[in-house]
């Protein structure tokens, strides 16, 4: 991967990639693997970008597809991995306990709801979320309200 492409086209959108990868992983090691794979796939598909959407939308779609593919692949392996947080310096993505609780709650959502709430947390407009997910903006608005209620219940300990 060209260093220039990474610096100019991926790095400015690293926050999107980090949030998505973080929502689909339970360890720093998996997070790093997902992040690296997402960056690789963005680089590989750069010539397929037709500018019909924003570059950030393209990055989101690729990263989400990478994460969903890797989750399915890992489920097939049937590993029983336990949630582990290493408090070392290089493990900054998992340091904030409140953020860990939020991500734990987000991980309990369906894959589609997880994708929707992550897009919402990135402050994407309903229309853009609908375009990425493949539904209407009205449907997104209803789903986001339901997801927020579900997350509140999860965080309040009402749902296991």
GROMACS .gro file of N, CA and C in nm:
model
  480
    1UNK      N    1   0.085  -0.117   0.000
    1UNK     CA    2   0.000   0.000   0.000
    1UNK      C    3   0.089   0.123   0.000
    2UNK      N    4   0.057   0.214  -0.085
    2UNK     CA    5   0.133   0.337  -0.095
    2UNK      C    6   0.114   0.421   0.031
    3UNK      N    7   0.225   0.470   0.085
    3UNK     CA    8   0.221   0.553   0.206
    3UNK      C    9   0.143   0.681   0.180
    4UNK      N   10   0.158   0.738   0.061
    4UNK     CA   11   0.085   0.861   0.025
    4UNK      C   12  -0.065   0.838   0.026
    5UNK      N   13  -0.110   0.725  -0.033
    5UNK     CA   14  -0.253   0.694  -0.035
    5UNK      C   15  -0.306   0.680   0.107
    6UNK      N   16  -0.232   0.612   0.192
    6UNK     CA   17  -0.275   0.595   0.330
    6UNK      C   18  -0.288   0.731   0.399
    7UNK      N   19  -0.189   0.816   0.384
    7UNK     CA   20  -0.188   0.946   0.450
    7UNK      C   21  -0.298   1.038   0.396
    8UNK      N   22  -0.318   1.039   0.266
    8UNK     CA   23  -0.414   1.134   0.208
    8UNK      C   24  -0.557   1.082   0.202
    9UNK      N   25  -0.575   0.952   0.186
    9UNK     CA   26  -0.710   0.900   0.161
    9UNK      C   27  -0.768   0.814   0.272
   10UNK      N   28  -0.684   0.752   0.353
   10UNK     CA   29  -0.735   0.665   0.460
   10UNK      C   30  -0.724   0.734   0.596
   11UNK      N   31  -0.609   0.787   0.627
   11UNK     CA   32  -0.585   0.846   0.759
   11UNK      C   33  -0.686   0.954   0.798
   12UNK      N   34  -0.728   1.041   0.705
   12UNK     CA   35  -0.828   1.141   0.745
   12UNK      C   36  -0.962   1.080   0.788
   13UNK      N   37  -0.985   0.954   0.752
   13UNK     CA   38  -1.110   0.884   0.785
   13UNK      C   39  -1.085   0.769   0.882
   14UNK      N   40  -0.971   0.770   0.947
   14UNK     CA   41  -0.936   0.661   1.039
   14UNK      C   42  -1.038   0.646   1.151
   15UNK      N   43  -1.099   0.756   1.193
   15UNK     CA   44  -1.198   0.749   1.300
   15UNK      C   45  -1.314   0.658   1.265
   16UNK      N   46  -1.359   0.664   1.141
   16UNK     CA   47  -1.468   0.578   1.095
   16UNK      C   48  -1.424   0.432   1.103
   17UNK      N   49  -1.308   0.404   1.052
   17UNK     CA   50  -1.257   0.266   1.049
   17UNK      C   51  -1.239   0.214   1.191
   18UNK      N   52  -1.183   0.296   1.277
   18UNK     CA   53  -1.159   0.256   1.416
   18UNK      C   54  -1.291   0.223   1.486
   19UNK      N   55  -1.391   0.310   1.472
   19UNK     CA   56  -1.519   0.287   1.539
   19UNK      C   57  -1.586   0.159   1.492
   20UNK      N   58  -1.584   0.136   1.363
   20UNK     CA   59  -1.648   0.015   1.311
   20UNK      C   60  -1.573  -0.109   1.357
   21UNK      N   61  -1.442  -0.107   1.341
   21UNK     CA   62  -1.362  -0.224   1.382
   21UNK      C   63  -1.376  -0.249   1.532
   22UNK      N   64  -1.379  -0.144   1.610
   22UNK     CA   65  -1.392  -0.156   1.756
   22UNK      C   66  -1.526  -0.220   1.794
   23UNK      N   67  -1.629  -0.189   1.719
   23UNK     CA   68  -1.763  -0.242   1.749
   23UNK      C   69  -1.776  -0.390   1.715
   24UNK      N   70  -1.686  -0.441   1.634
   24UNK     CA   71  -1.697  -0.581   1.592
   24UNK      C   72  -1.585  -0.669   1.649
   25UNK      N   73  -1.505  -0.615   1.741
   25UNK     CA   74  -1.396  -0.694   1.798
   25UNK      C   75  -1.400  -0.692   1.950
   26UNK      N   76  -1.337  -0.792   2.010
   26UNK     CA   77  -1.332  -0.804   2.156
   26UNK      C   78  -1.192  -0.792   2.213
   27UNK      N   79  -1.094  -0.780   2.127
   27UNK     CA   80  -0.957  -0.771   2.177
   27UNK      C   81  -0.877  -0.675   2.089
   28UNK      N   82  -0.769  -0.627   2.143
   28UNK     CA   83  -0.681  -0.537   2.068
   28UNK      C   84  -0.625  -0.609   1.946
   29UNK      N   85  -0.590  -0.734   1.962
   29UNK     CA   86  -0.532  -0.811   1.851
   29UNK      C   87  -0.631  -0.822   1.735
   30UNK      N   88  -0.757  -0.859   1.765
   30UNK     CA   89  -0.859  -0.867   1.660
   30UNK      C   90  -0.883  -0.729   1.599
   31UNK      N   91  -0.889  -0.627   1.683
   31UNK     CA   92  -0.910  -0.490   1.636
   31UNK      C   93  -0.803  -0.453   1.534
   32UNK      N   94  -0.679  -0.479   1.566
   32UNK     CA   95  -0.568  -0.446   1.476
   32UNK      C   96  -0.578  -0.524   1.345
   33UNK      N   97  -0.617  -0.653   1.353
   33UNK     CA   98  -0.634  -0.733   1.232
   33UNK      C   99  -0.745  -0.677   1.144
   34UNK      N  100  -0.859  -0.643   1.204
   34UNK     CA  101  -0.973  -0.589   1.129
   34UNK      C  102  -0.935  -0.455   1.066
   35UNK      N  103  -0.869  -0.370   1.144
   35UNK     CA  104  -0.828  -0.238   1.094
   35UNK      C  105  -0.735  -0.253   0.974
   36UNK      N  106  -0.636  -0.340   0.987
   36UNK     CA  107  -0.540  -0.361   0.879
   36UNK      C  108  -0.609  -0.416   0.755
   37UNK      N  109  -0.700  -0.512   0.775
   37UNK     CA  110  -0.771  -0.570   0.661
   37UNK      C  111  -0.860  -0.466   0.594
   38UNK      N  112  -0.926  -0.381   0.672
   38UNK     CA  113  -1.010  -0.276   0.616
   38UNK      C  114  -0.925  -0.180   0.531
   39UNK      N  115  -0.813  -0.139   0.583
   39UNK     CA  116  -0.724  -0.049   0.508
   39UNK      C  117  -0.676  -0.113   0.379
   40UNK      N  118  -0.643  -0.241   0.386
   40UNK     CA  119  -0.598  -0.313   0.267
   40UNK      C  120  -0.709  -0.319   0.162
   41UNK      N  121  -0.831  -0.349   0.206
   41UNK     CA  122  -0.943  -0.359   0.111
   41UNK      C  123  -0.979  -0.222   0.052
   42UNK      N  124  -0.966  -0.117   0.132
   42UNK     CA  125  -0.990   0.019   0.079
   42UNK      C  126  -0.888   0.049  -0.030
   43UNK      N  127  -0.764   0.017  -0.002
   43UNK     CA  128  -0.658   0.040  -0.101
   43UNK      C  129  -0.683  -0.042  -0.228
   44UNK      N  130  -0.719  -0.171  -0.211
   44UNK     CA  131  -0.742  -0.258  -0.326
   44UNK      C  132  -0.860  -0.210  -0.412
   45UNK      N  133  -0.959  -0.149  -0.348
   45UNK     CA  134  -1.080  -0.112  -0.421
   45UNK      C  135  -1.083   0.035  -0.464
   46UNK      N  136  -0.974   0.106  -0.441
   46UNK     CA  137  -0.973   0.251  -0.469
   46UNK      C  138  -1.008   0.282  -0.614
   47UNK      N  139  -0.968   0.197  -0.706
   47UNK     CA  140  -0.996   0.223  -0.848
   47UNK      C  141  -1.141   0.194  -0.884
   48UNK      N  142  -1.213   0.123  -0.799
   48UNK     CA  143  -1.354   0.094  -0.824
   48UNK      C  144  -1.445   0.207  -0.776
   49UNK      N  145  -1.390   0.300  -0.701
   49UNK     CA  146  -1.469   0.414  -0.650
   49UNK      C  147  -1.511   0.501  -0.766
   50UNK      N  148  -1.644   0.519  -0.782
   50UNK     CA  149  -1.697   0.593  -0.897
   50UNK      C  150  -1.749   0.732  -0.861
   51UNK      N  151  -1.725   0.776  -0.740
   51UNK     CA  152  -1.765   0.908  -0.694
   51UNK      C  153  -1.917   0.930  -0.699
   52UNK      N  154  -1.995   0.822  -0.687
   52UNK     CA  155  -2.141   0.834  -0.678
   52UNK      C  156  -2.183   0.865  -0.536
   53UNK      N  157  -2.091   0.846  -0.443
   53UNK     CA  158  -2.115   0.879  -0.302
   53UNK      C  159  -1.988   0.947  -0.251
   54UNK      N  160  -1.993   0.990  -0.125
   54UNK     CA  161  -1.875   1.052  -0.066
   54UNK      C  162  -1.769   0.944  -0.040
   55UNK      N  163  -1.644   0.985  -0.038
   55UNK     CA  164  -1.534   0.893  -0.010
   55UNK      C  165  -1.552   0.829   0.128
   56UNK      N  166  -1.598   0.907   0.225
   56UNK     CA  167  -1.619   0.853   0.360
   56UNK      C  168  -1.726   0.745   0.360
   57UNK      N  169  -1.828   0.760   0.277
   57UNK     CA  170  -1.933   0.657   0.265
   57UNK      C  171  -1.873   0.529   0.207
   58UNK      N  172  -1.788   0.545   0.108
   58UNK     CA  173  -1.720   0.432   0.045
   58UNK      C  174  -1.635   0.358   0.150
   59UNK      N  175  -1.560   0.433   0.228
   59UNK     CA  176  -1.476   0.375   0.332
   59UNK      C  177  -1.564   0.301   0.435
   60UNK      N  178  -1.675   0.363   0.472
   60UNK     CA  179  -1.764   0.299   0.569
   60UNK      C  180  -1.815   0.166   0.515
   61UNK      N  181  -1.860   0.166   0.391
   61UNK     CA  182  -1.914   0.042   0.331
   61UNK      C  183  -1.809  -0.068   0.328
   62UNK      N  184  -1.691  -0.034   0.284
   62UNK     CA  185  -1.584  -0.135   0.275
   62UNK      C  186  -1.549  -0.187   0.414
   63UNK      N  187  -1.532  -0.096   0.509
   63UNK     CA  188  -1.495  -0.137   0.646
   63UNK      C  189  -1.603  -0.224   0.707
   64UNK      N  190  -1.729  -0.185   0.691
   64UNK     CA  191  -1.839  -0.265   0.745
   64UNK      C  192  -1.841  -0.404   0.681
   65UNK      N  193  -1.824  -0.411   0.549
   65UNK     CA  194  -1.821  -0.541   0.481
   65UNK      C  195  -1.705  -0.627   0.529
   66UNK      N  196  -1.589  -0.565   0.549
   66UNK     CA  197  -1.473  -0.638   0.599
   66UNK      C  198  -1.504  -0.695   0.737
   67UNK      N  199  -1.559  -0.612   0.825
   67UNK     CA  200  -1.589  -0.657   0.961
   67UNK      C  201  -1.693  -0.768   0.963
   68UNK      N  202  -1.799  -0.753   0.884
   68UNK     CA  203  -1.902  -0.857   0.881
   68UNK      C  204  -1.847  -0.988   0.825
   69UNK      N  205  -1.762  -0.978   0.724
   69UNK     CA  206  -1.699  -1.098   0.667
   69UNK      C  207  -1.609  -1.166   0.769
   70UNK      N  208  -1.529  -1.087   0.840
   70UNK     CA  209  -1.438  -1.146   0.939
   70UNK      C  210  -1.514  -1.204   1.058
   71UNK      N  211  -1.624  -1.140   1.098
   71UNK     CA  212  -1.706  -1.193   1.208
   71UNK      C  213  -1.761  -1.329   1.168
   72UNK      N  214  -1.817  -1.338   1.048
   72UNK     CA  215  -1.872  -1.465   1.000
   72UNK      C  216  -1.763  -1.572   0.990
   73UNK      N  217  -1.648  -1.532   0.940
   73UNK     CA  218  -1.535  -1.624   0.926
   73UNK      C  219  -1.491  -1.676   1.063
   74UNK      N  220  -1.484  -1.586   1.161
   74UNK     CA  221  -1.443  -1.625   1.296
   74UNK      C  222  -1.547  -1.712   1.365
   75UNK      N  223  -1.676  -1.688   1.337
   75UNK     CA  224  -1.781  -1.771   1.395
   75UNK      C  225  -1.770  -1.914   1.345
   76UNK      N  226  -1.733  -1.929   1.219
   76UNK     CA  227  -1.719  -2.061   1.160
   76UNK      C  228  -1.607  -2.141   1.228
   77UNK      N  229  -1.507  -2.072   1.278
   77UNK     CA  230  -1.396  -2.141   1.345
   77UNK      C  231  -1.438  -2.196   1.480
   78UNK      N  232  -1.549  -2.144   1.534
   78UNK     CA  233  -1.605  -2.188   1.661
   78UNK      C  234  -1.508  -2.176   1.778
   79UNK      N  235  -1.433  -2.068   1.778
   79UNK     CA  236  -1.348  -2.041   1.893
   79UNK      C  237  -1.434  -1.981   2.002
   80UNK      N  238  -1.409  -2.016   2.124
   80UNK     CA  239  -1.481  -1.956   2.234
   80UNK      C  240  -1.388  -1.855   2.300
   81UNK      N  241  -1.383  -1.735   2.242
   81UNK     CA  242  -1.293  -1.633   2.292
   81UNK      C  243  -1.362  -1.556   2.403
   82UNK      N  244  -1.290  -1.532   2.511
   82UNK     CA  245  -1.343  -1.452   2.621
   82UNK      C  246  -1.299  -1.308   2.604
   83UNK      N  247  -1.383  -1.217   2.648
   83UNK     CA  248  -1.353  -1.074   2.642
   83UNK      C  249  -1.233  -1.047   2.730
   84UNK      N  250  -1.133  -0.982   2.674
   84UNK     CA  251  -1.009  -0.956   2.747
   84UNK      C  252  -0.965  -0.813   2.721
   85UNK      N  253  -0.936  -0.743   2.826
   85UNK     CA  254  -0.884  -0.607   2.812
   85UNK      C  255  -0.745  -0.604   2.874
   86UNK      N  256  -0.646  -0.578   2.792
   86UNK     CA  257  -0.509  -0.563   2.839
   86UNK      C  258  -0.486  -0.415   2.862
   87UNK      N  259  -0.444  -0.376   2.980
   87UNK     CA  260  -0.427  -0.235   3.014
   87UNK      C  261  -0.290  -0.181   2.976
   88UNK      N  262  -0.220  -0.245   2.884
   88UNK     CA  263  -0.088  -0.199   2.846
   88UNK      C  264  -0.096  -0.072   2.761
   89UNK      N  265   0.015  -0.007   2.744
   89UNK     CA  266   0.022   0.118   2.669
   89UNK      C  267  -0.028   0.103   2.526
   90UNK      N  268   0.005  -0.007   2.460
   90UNK     CA  269  -0.032  -0.022   2.321
   90UNK      C  270  -0.178  -0.059   2.301
   91UNK      N  271  -0.252  -0.072   2.410
   91UNK     CA  272  -0.391  -0.116   2.402
   91UNK      C  273  -0.488  -0.001   2.428
   92UNK      N  274  -0.468   0.112   2.366
   92UNK     CA  275  -0.546   0.231   2.394
   92UNK      C  276  -0.691   0.222   2.349
   93UNK      N  277  -0.723   0.143   2.250
   93UNK     CA  278  -0.860   0.133   2.201
   93UNK      C  279  -0.953   0.072   2.304
   94UNK      N  280  -0.901   0.006   2.405
   94UNK     CA  281  -0.984  -0.062   2.503
   94UNK      C  282  -0.968  -0.006   2.644
   95UNK      N  283  -0.911   0.113   2.659
   95UNK     CA  284  -0.881   0.168   2.792
   95UNK      C  285  -1.000   0.230   2.865
   96UNK      N  286  -1.086   0.301   2.796
   96UNK     CA  287  -1.194   0.375   2.859
   96UNK      C  288  -1.307   0.280   2.899
   97UNK      N  289  -1.330   0.266   3.029
   97UNK     CA  290  -1.428   0.168   3.080
   97UNK      C  291  -1.570   0.202   3.035
   98UNK      N  292  -1.607   0.331   3.035
   98UNK     CA  293  -1.741   0.369   2.989
   98UNK      C  294  -1.759   0.337   2.841
   99UNK      N  295  -1.655   0.361   2.764
   99UNK     CA  296  -1.659   0.330   2.622
   99UNK      C  297  -1.669   0.178   2.602
  100UNK      N  298  -1.598   0.102   2.685
  100UNK     CA  299  -1.608  -0.044   2.677
  100UNK      C  300  -1.750  -0.090   2.703
  101UNK      N  301  -1.817  -0.029   2.801
  101UNK     CA  302  -1.956  -0.065   2.832
  101UNK      C  303  -2.047  -0.034   2.713
  102UNK      N  304  -2.026   0.082   2.652
  102UNK     CA  305  -2.106   0.117   2.536
  102UNK      C  306  -2.084   0.017   2.423
  103UNK      N  307  -1.959  -0.015   2.393
  103UNK     CA  308  -1.931  -0.111   2.287
  103UNK      C  309  -1.985  -0.249   2.321
  104UNK      N  310  -1.980  -0.289   2.448
  104UNK     CA  311  -2.040  -0.417   2.488
  104UNK      C  312  -2.189  -0.417   2.456
  105UNK      N  313  -2.256  -0.307   2.485
  105UNK     CA  314  -2.399  -0.296   2.456
  105UNK      C  315  -2.423  -0.298   2.305
  106UNK      N  316  -2.342  -0.224   2.230
  106UNK     CA  317  -2.357  -0.221   2.085
  106UNK      C  318  -2.336  -0.360   2.025
  107UNK      N  319  -2.245  -0.436   2.081
  107UNK     CA  320  -2.218  -0.572   2.030
  107UNK      C  321  -2.337  -0.666   2.050
  108UNK      N  322  -2.427  -0.633   2.141
  108UNK     CA  323  -2.545  -0.717   2.163
  108UNK      C  324  -2.656  -0.689   2.063
  109UNK      N  325  -2.639  -0.584   1.984
  109UNK     CA  326  -2.737  -0.551   1.880
  109UNK      C  327  -2.718  -0.645   1.761
  110UNK      N  328  -2.821  -0.653   1.677
  110UNK     CA  329  -2.806  -0.729   1.553
  110UNK      C  330  -2.701  -0.660   1.466
  111UNK      N  331  -2.647  -0.732   1.369
  111UNK     CA  332  -2.543  -0.674   1.285
  111UNK      C  333  -2.593  -0.549   1.212
  112UNK      N  334  -2.717  -0.552   1.166
  112UNK     CA  335  -2.773  -0.437   1.095
  112UNK      C  336  -2.791  -0.318   1.190
  113UNK      N  337  -2.847  -0.342   1.308
  113UNK     CA  338  -2.865  -0.234   1.406
  113UNK      C  339  -2.731  -0.177   1.449
  114UNK      N  340  -2.631  -0.262   1.462
  114UNK     CA  341  -2.497  -0.218   1.497
  114UNK      C  342  -2.443  -0.122   1.391
  115UNK      N  343  -2.461  -0.159   1.266
  115UNK     CA  344  -2.414  -0.074   1.155
  115UNK      C  345  -2.488   0.060   1.157
  116UNK      N  346  -2.618   0.056   1.180
  116UNK     CA  347  -2.697   0.179   1.180
  116UNK      C  348  -2.653   0.272   1.292
  117UNK      N  349  -2.638   0.220   1.412
  117UNK     CA  350  -2.602   0.307   1.525
  117UNK      C  351  -2.460   0.362   1.508
  118UNK      N  352  -2.371   0.285   1.451
  118UNK     CA  353  -2.235   0.336   1.428
  118UNK      C  354  -2.237   0.451   1.328
  119UNK      N  355  -2.317   0.438   1.225
  119UNK     CA  356  -2.331   0.547   1.128
  119UNK      C  357  -2.392   0.670   1.195
  120UNK      N  358  -2.490   0.647   1.280
  120UNK     CA  359  -2.554   0.757   1.352
  120UNK      C  360  -2.453   0.825   1.446
  121UNK      N  361  -2.373   0.746   1.516
  121UNK     CA  362  -2.273   0.802   1.605
  121UNK      C  363  -2.166   0.882   1.529
  122UNK      N  364  -2.149   0.850   1.403
  122UNK     CA  365  -2.058   0.926   1.318
  122UNK      C  366  -2.124   1.053   1.266
  123UNK      N  367  -2.249   1.076   1.310
  123UNK     CA  368  -2.327   1.195   1.274
  123UNK      C  369  -2.361   1.201   1.126
  124UNK      N  370  -2.379   1.084   1.065
  124UNK     CA  371  -2.424   1.080   0.926
  124UNK      C  372  -2.574   1.111   0.922
  125UNK      N  373  -2.619   1.185   0.822
  125UNK     CA  374  -2.763   1.212   0.811
  125UNK      C  375  -2.840   1.085   0.778
  126UNK      N  376  -2.967   1.082   0.817
  126UNK     CA  377  -3.051   0.964   0.794
  126UNK      C  378  -3.051   0.922   0.648
  127UNK      N  379  -3.052   1.020   0.559
  127UNK     CA  380  -3.054   0.989   0.415
  127UNK      C  381  -2.929   0.911   0.374
  128UNK      N  382  -2.814   0.951   0.425
  128UNK     CA  383  -2.689   0.881   0.390
  128UNK      C  384  -2.685   0.742   0.453
  129UNK      N  385  -2.733   0.732   0.577
  129UNK     CA  386  -2.740   0.600   0.643
  129UNK      C  387  -2.831   0.509   0.561
  130UNK      N  388  -2.945   0.561   0.519
  130UNK     CA  389  -3.040   0.483   0.439
  130UNK      C  390  -2.976   0.436   0.309
  131UNK      N  391  -2.897   0.523   0.247
  131UNK     CA  392  -2.829   0.488   0.122
  131UNK      C  393  -2.730   0.373   0.144
  132UNK      N  394  -2.656   0.380   0.253
  132UNK     CA  395  -2.557   0.277   0.283
  132UNK      C  396  -2.625   0.144   0.316
  133UNK      N  397  -2.731   0.150   0.396
  133UNK     CA  398  -2.798   0.029   0.443
  133UNK      C  399  -2.892  -0.028   0.337
  134UNK      N  400  -2.947   0.061   0.254
  134UNK     CA  401  -3.038   0.016   0.149
  134UNK      C  402  -3.183   0.019   0.194
  135UNK      N  403  -3.225   0.128   0.258
  135UNK     CA  404  -3.363   0.143   0.304
  135UNK      C  405  -3.399   0.290   0.297
  136UNK      N  406  -3.513   0.327   0.355
  136UNK     CA  407  -3.556   0.468   0.351
  136UNK      C  408  -3.507   0.544   0.474
  137UNK      N  409  -3.500   0.676   0.460
  137UNK     CA  410  -3.460   0.761   0.573
  137UNK      C  411  -3.561   0.751   0.687
  138UNK      N  412  -3.689   0.738   0.656
  138UNK     CA  413  -3.791   0.722   0.760
  138UNK      C  414  -3.769   0.594   0.839
  139UNK      N  415  -3.736   0.487   0.769
  139UNK     CA  416  -3.709   0.360   0.836
  139UNK      C  417  -3.589   0.374   0.929
  140UNK      N  418  -3.488   0.445   0.884
  140UNK     CA  419  -3.369   0.467   0.966
  140UNK      C  420  -3.404   0.544   1.093
  141UNK      N  421  -3.486   0.648   1.080
  141UNK     CA  422  -3.526   0.728   1.196
  141UNK      C  423  -3.595   0.641   1.301
  142UNK      N  424  -3.687   0.557   1.257
  142UNK     CA  425  -3.759   0.468   1.349
  142UNK      C  426  -3.662   0.369   1.414
  143UNK      N  427  -3.575   0.310   1.333
  143UNK     CA  428  -3.480   0.212   1.386
  143UNK      C  429  -3.384   0.274   1.486
  144UNK      N  430  -3.338   0.396   1.459
  144UNK     CA  431  -3.244   0.461   1.551
  144UNK      C  432  -3.311   0.485   1.686
  145UNK      N  433  -3.435   0.527   1.685
  145UNK     CA  434  -3.506   0.546   1.812
  145UNK      C  435  -3.518   0.414   1.889
  146UNK      N  436  -3.549   0.307   1.820
  146UNK     CA  437  -3.559   0.175   1.884
  146UNK      C  438  -3.423   0.128   1.935
  147UNK      N  439  -3.319   0.152   1.856
  147UNK     CA  440  -3.184   0.112   1.896
  147UNK      C  441  -3.140   0.188   2.020
  148UNK      N  442  -3.167   0.319   2.023
  148UNK     CA  443  -3.131   0.400   2.141
  148UNK      C  444  -3.200   0.346   2.266
  149UNK      N  445  -3.327   0.311   2.254
  149UNK     CA  446  -3.401   0.256   2.368
  149UNK      C  447  -3.339   0.123   2.411
  150UNK      N  448  -3.306   0.039   2.315
  150UNK     CA  449  -3.245  -0.090   2.345
  150UNK      C  450  -3.109  -0.071   2.413
  151UNK      N  451  -3.028   0.022   2.364
  151UNK     CA  452  -2.897   0.049   2.425
  151UNK      C  453  -2.914   0.102   2.567
  152UNK      N  454  -3.011   0.190   2.588
  152UNK     CA  455  -3.036   0.243   2.722
  152UNK      C  456  -3.074   0.129   2.816
  153UNK      N  457  -3.162   0.041   2.770
  153UNK     CA  458  -3.202  -0.073   2.853
  153UNK      C  459  -3.082  -0.164   2.882
  154UNK      N  460  -2.998  -0.186   2.783
  154UNK     CA  461  -2.878  -0.269   2.803
  154UNK      C  462  -2.785  -0.205   2.906
  155UNK      N  463  -2.763  -0.076   2.892
  155UNK     CA  464  -2.671  -0.005   2.981
  155UNK      C  465  -2.728   0.010   3.122
  156UNK      N  466  -2.860   0.014   3.133
  156UNK     CA  467  -2.925   0.021   3.263
  156UNK      C  468  -2.938  -0.117   3.328
  157UNK      N  469  -2.892  -0.220   3.259
  157UNK     CA  470  -2.896  -0.355   3.314
  157UNK      C  471  -3.029  -0.425   3.303
  158UNK      N  472  -3.119  -0.373   3.220
  158UNK     CA  473  -3.249  -0.433   3.203
  158UNK      C  474  -3.247  -0.550   3.106
  159UNK      N  475  -3.143  -0.556   3.024
  159UNK     CA  476  -3.128  -0.665   2.926
  159UNK      C  477  -2.992  -0.727   2.949
  160UNK      N  478  -2.984  -0.859   2.942
  160UNK     CA  479  -2.853  -0.927   2.958
  160UNK      C  480  -2.785  -0.944   2.827
   0.00000   0.00000   0.00000
